[in-house]
Amino acid sequence: MSGTGAPLLEVTDLAKHYPITGGRTLRAVDGVSFTLGAGEVLGIVGESGSGKTTLGRTVLRLTAASAGTIRFRGEEITDYSRRRMRPVRRHMQLVFQDPYASLNPRMSVEQILAIPLQVHEPGLKRAERRDRIEAVLSTVGLFPEAASRYPHEFSGGQRQRVGIARALICNPALLVADEPVSALDVSVQAQVVNLLLDLRQRLGLAILFIAHDLAVVGLISDRVAVMYLGRIVEIAETTTLFARPRHPYTEALFSAVPDIGGRHDRILLQGDIPSPVSPPSGCPFRTRCPYAEAACAEALPPLVERAPGHFAACRRPELTLSSPLSPQPVSRFAADA
Amino acid sequence: MSAAAPLGSALPAPARGARRPALRRFMRHRLAMFGLAAIVILVVACAIGPYLSPYGPLTIDLRHRFQPPFLGPHLLGTDQLGRDLLVRLLLAGRISLTVGFAAMGLSTVFGVIVGLAAGFYGGWAGTALMRFVDAVLCFPQIFLLLTLAALVSPGVLTITLIVALTSWMEVARVVEGQIRSLRERDFAVAAEAIGVSDTHLMLRELLPNVMAPIVVAATLTVARAILLESYASYLGYGIQPPTPSWGNMLNNAQEYLTSAPWLAIVPGIVITLAVTGFNFLGDGLRDALDPRLDIHR
Ligand SMILES: Nc1ncnc2c1ncn2[C@@H]1O[C@H](COP(=O)(O)OP(=O)(O)OP(=O)(O)O)[C@@H](O)[C@H]1O
Ligand code: SF4
Ligand SMILES: [Mg+2]
């Protein structure tokens, strides 16, 4: 949990808008606020296109924010230039979904891992650099011989370990892991998740863990934020969220996961996610929400604290929603009377 | 762990493994091999041929003026002064090929720098730069060339500069487009996330991935440079006699087109051979390297 003092990362009203053809705007991320304490793991879930990647990259200042602020280690970095960001970067790192596309195929693992050291610790001697590379390889569970190999010589899971090693070699405080296991074989996914859990424990790493799979997120996260059309619609501690979701979209996501939602009536998400170019008026989820009523079209429901630390953006707090931990028959009008 | 084969399908081909199939594709490309052979033969002949000939380029053999090819001591015939056409052709080739390669080198370096800067930094400056490139590209290159050639005194160096000055835009455009899209790719974002310097990002991460299209464009530029030099010299704006070039040999042949057509035909064939040779080579390289240019986004 947040621990002492100011949080490691504090994001306020963050937005990323892309201008698109016809003078219109695509709101990839809109009005997102959250904090992340040192050593904390915050899971971000949502369907494809909900803005998770954009959020992660905007937080890392890999794309410029359109609005809002990002405070990292007490510094407001929202408007830092590329040059000013450079020293900050060693403390915030990114792990990619596709472990291969993110590794330069022309460089050996040693060369790949040497770059962050050359950038952030230029004083290091050659032998020290070797030691650091060897150490980080063992941290992520790779053999020292891996250093002289090229990315294509590895399996998917091993490549992802190389990607994680690159992110870790300068001892960052924050790791944004953007669907780090979705591209891997199911058999390997658990290993990489365990590695991240282990690292988090040993290194006190804060992780923004992005996934579209609630089951994986539930394993690793202290808290979970659910995103829909660029907005956080629910955020709570993992146990609370799993015990009692308070947004219909979260319930729908639970029921869509076969492993954990298969036993009871499936609330299949009807229809496609609307375009972030022209989101529905009022509640963005109303076009697919089984509990929607006329009033839902009127105003955007704000993210409101419904229980300690449990925020949801739904104007019907009286709903009793089902979850894998508290399977209940889906009763659309349960609390209406 | 299994070798995660499905991952590989949508990904950039590994640099090392991919080189061999590309080479194999290239070797199987008949026209490219023909082009390569033509270029090698031309270059070698121009380099050493003149030393092997009994005739000098200015040796006047009045007994054999206007000797047609294959009908006398001079293999490819002689001109109005009885100078050996083959020797002159090879010496002219030295000049024309040098102009071609030098112009290619200059325009490639310049085009790469402009394309890299515009593609990397983008913004209004990059956009302005590329609009300028587009505008210049709309303008027929030969007019540009002749306008410039009319303004400065022609010579080997100036004609090289002028040809280079009118040829860099294509390379710039190719590089700009590639760099702009490569920057969005994960490995570039990864480098950015590490905080590497702009130079590192450009030269070590991005540029190596654009080498294939640059090589293709450079090869085609040699062909165009040779052709442009020939045009300019043929029209009298290029390299001036007595320095021979393929273009001014054609210029000289105009007067004797009916009486001694070989004076035009022989250099004409060689220019065609050189230009098509480089074009075929460029096409072959493009085909051979193409799957690597197709790397998913
Ligand atoms: N550079 C860009 N220009 C325009 N639109 C973009 C850009 N990047 C992302 N988008 C749009 O922003 C929205 C959010 O995309 P994003 O990649 O952040 O979603 P995501 O939640 O990560 O999805 P996925 O699960 O597929 O990775 C999408 O509609 C996407 O099309
Ligand atoms: S506000 Fe209305 S439409 Fe939106 S989630 Fe709640 S019930 Fe559904
Ligand atoms: Mg994504």
Short mmCIF file of C-alpha atoms in Angstrom, two decimals, chain A residues 57 62 82 86 89 92-94 96 98-107 111 115-116 118-120 150 152-159 161 166 183-185 188 191, chain B residues 1-4 6-8 11-17 19 120-121 183-198 200-201 204-205 208-209 292 296:
data_model
loop_
_atom_site.label_atom_id
_atom_site.label_comp_id
_atom_site.label_asym_id
_atom_site.label_seq_id
_atom_site.Cartn_x
_atom_site.Cartn_y
_atom_site.Cartn_z
CA ARG A 57 3.02 5.50 -22.14
CA LEU A 62 6.68 8.59 -24.00
CA ARG A 82 13.07 15.12 -23.62
CA ARG A 86 16.46 11.65 -19.43
CA ARG A 89 13.93 7.65 -17.00
CA MET A 92 10.65 4.47 -14.53
CA GLN A 93 10.77 1.63 -16.98
CA LEU A 94 8.54 -0.19 -19.43
CA PHE A 96 6.32 -4.53 -23.53
CA ASP A 98 5.57 -8.23 -27.52
CA PRO A 99 8.98 -9.19 -26.18
CA TYR A 100 10.49 -9.51 -29.59
CA ALA A 101 9.38 -6.32 -31.29
CA SER A 102 10.84 -4.39 -28.39
CA LEU A 103 14.31 -5.90 -28.66
CA ASN A 104 16.58 -4.73 -31.44
CA PRO A 105 17.20 -7.92 -33.46
CA ARG A 106 20.64 -6.68 -34.47
CA MET A 107 21.99 -6.50 -30.93
CA GLN A 111 24.60 -5.01 -26.04
CA ILE A 115 22.70 0.55 -23.23
CA PRO A 116 20.81 1.59 -20.06
CA GLN A 118 25.92 3.49 -20.67
CA VAL A 119 23.18 6.09 -20.52
CA HIS A 120 22.61 6.28 -16.77
CA TYR A 150 20.64 -12.69 -30.02
CA HIS A 152 15.78 -14.62 -32.03
CA GLU A 153 17.68 -17.43 -30.34
CA PHE A 154 15.30 -17.32 -27.36
CA SER A 155 11.80 -18.60 -26.74
CA GLY A 156 9.03 -16.10 -26.09
CA GLY A 157 9.21 -16.42 -22.32
CA GLN A 158 12.98 -16.03 -22.30
CA ARG A 159 12.75 -12.98 -24.53
CA ARG A 161 12.85 -12.10 -19.36
CA ARG A 166 16.61 -4.41 -19.52
CA ALA A 183 1.78 -12.65 -26.11
CA LEU A 184 3.24 -15.69 -24.35
CA ASP A 185 2.23 -19.33 -24.40
CA VAL A 188 4.89 -19.67 -19.81
CA GLN A 191 6.33 -18.27 -14.88
CA MET B 1 10.12 -23.87 -23.02
CA SER B 2 9.13 -24.39 -26.60
CA ALA B 3 10.53 -22.15 -29.26
CA ALA B 4 7.36 -20.04 -29.39
CA PRO B 6 3.79 -18.58 -33.54
CA LEU B 7 5.38 -15.43 -32.21
CA GLY B 8 7.85 -15.30 -35.01
CA LEU B 11 7.68 -10.23 -36.28
CA PRO B 12 10.66 -8.69 -38.01
CA ALA B 13 12.88 -11.36 -39.43
CA PRO B 14 15.99 -11.81 -37.33
CA ALA B 15 18.84 -9.91 -38.89
CA ARG B 16 21.23 -12.80 -39.12
CA GLY B 17 18.91 -15.51 -40.31
CA ARG B 19 20.38 -12.26 -44.66
CA PHE B 120 12.94 12.17 -36.41
CA TYR B 121 12.22 15.69 -35.29
CA ARG B 183 9.90 5.62 -34.35
CA GLU B 184 6.52 4.28 -33.30
CA ARG B 185 7.78 0.72 -33.20
CA ASP B 186 8.41 -0.97 -29.90
CA PHE B 187 12.19 -1.20 -30.09
CA ALA B 188 12.42 2.55 -30.69
CA VAL B 189 9.97 3.26 -27.87
CA ALA B 190 12.09 0.98 -25.70
CA ALA B 191 15.22 2.99 -26.48
CA GLU B 192 13.31 6.18 -25.80
CA ALA B 193 12.09 4.78 -22.47
CA ILE B 194 15.69 4.06 -21.49
CA GLY B 195 16.52 7.68 -22.21
CA VAL B 196 19.17 7.23 -24.90
CA SER B 197 20.43 10.29 -26.74
CA ASP B 198 18.86 11.37 -30.00
CA HIS B 200 21.99 6.94 -30.42
CA LEU B 201 18.32 6.51 -31.27
CA ARG B 204 22.07 2.88 -33.72
CA GLU B 205 18.41 1.96 -33.57
CA PRO B 208 20.22 0.34 -39.53
CA ASN B 209 16.61 -0.59 -40.22
CA ARG B 292 12.45 -7.00 -44.45
CA HIS B 296 4.88 -5.26 -39.14
#
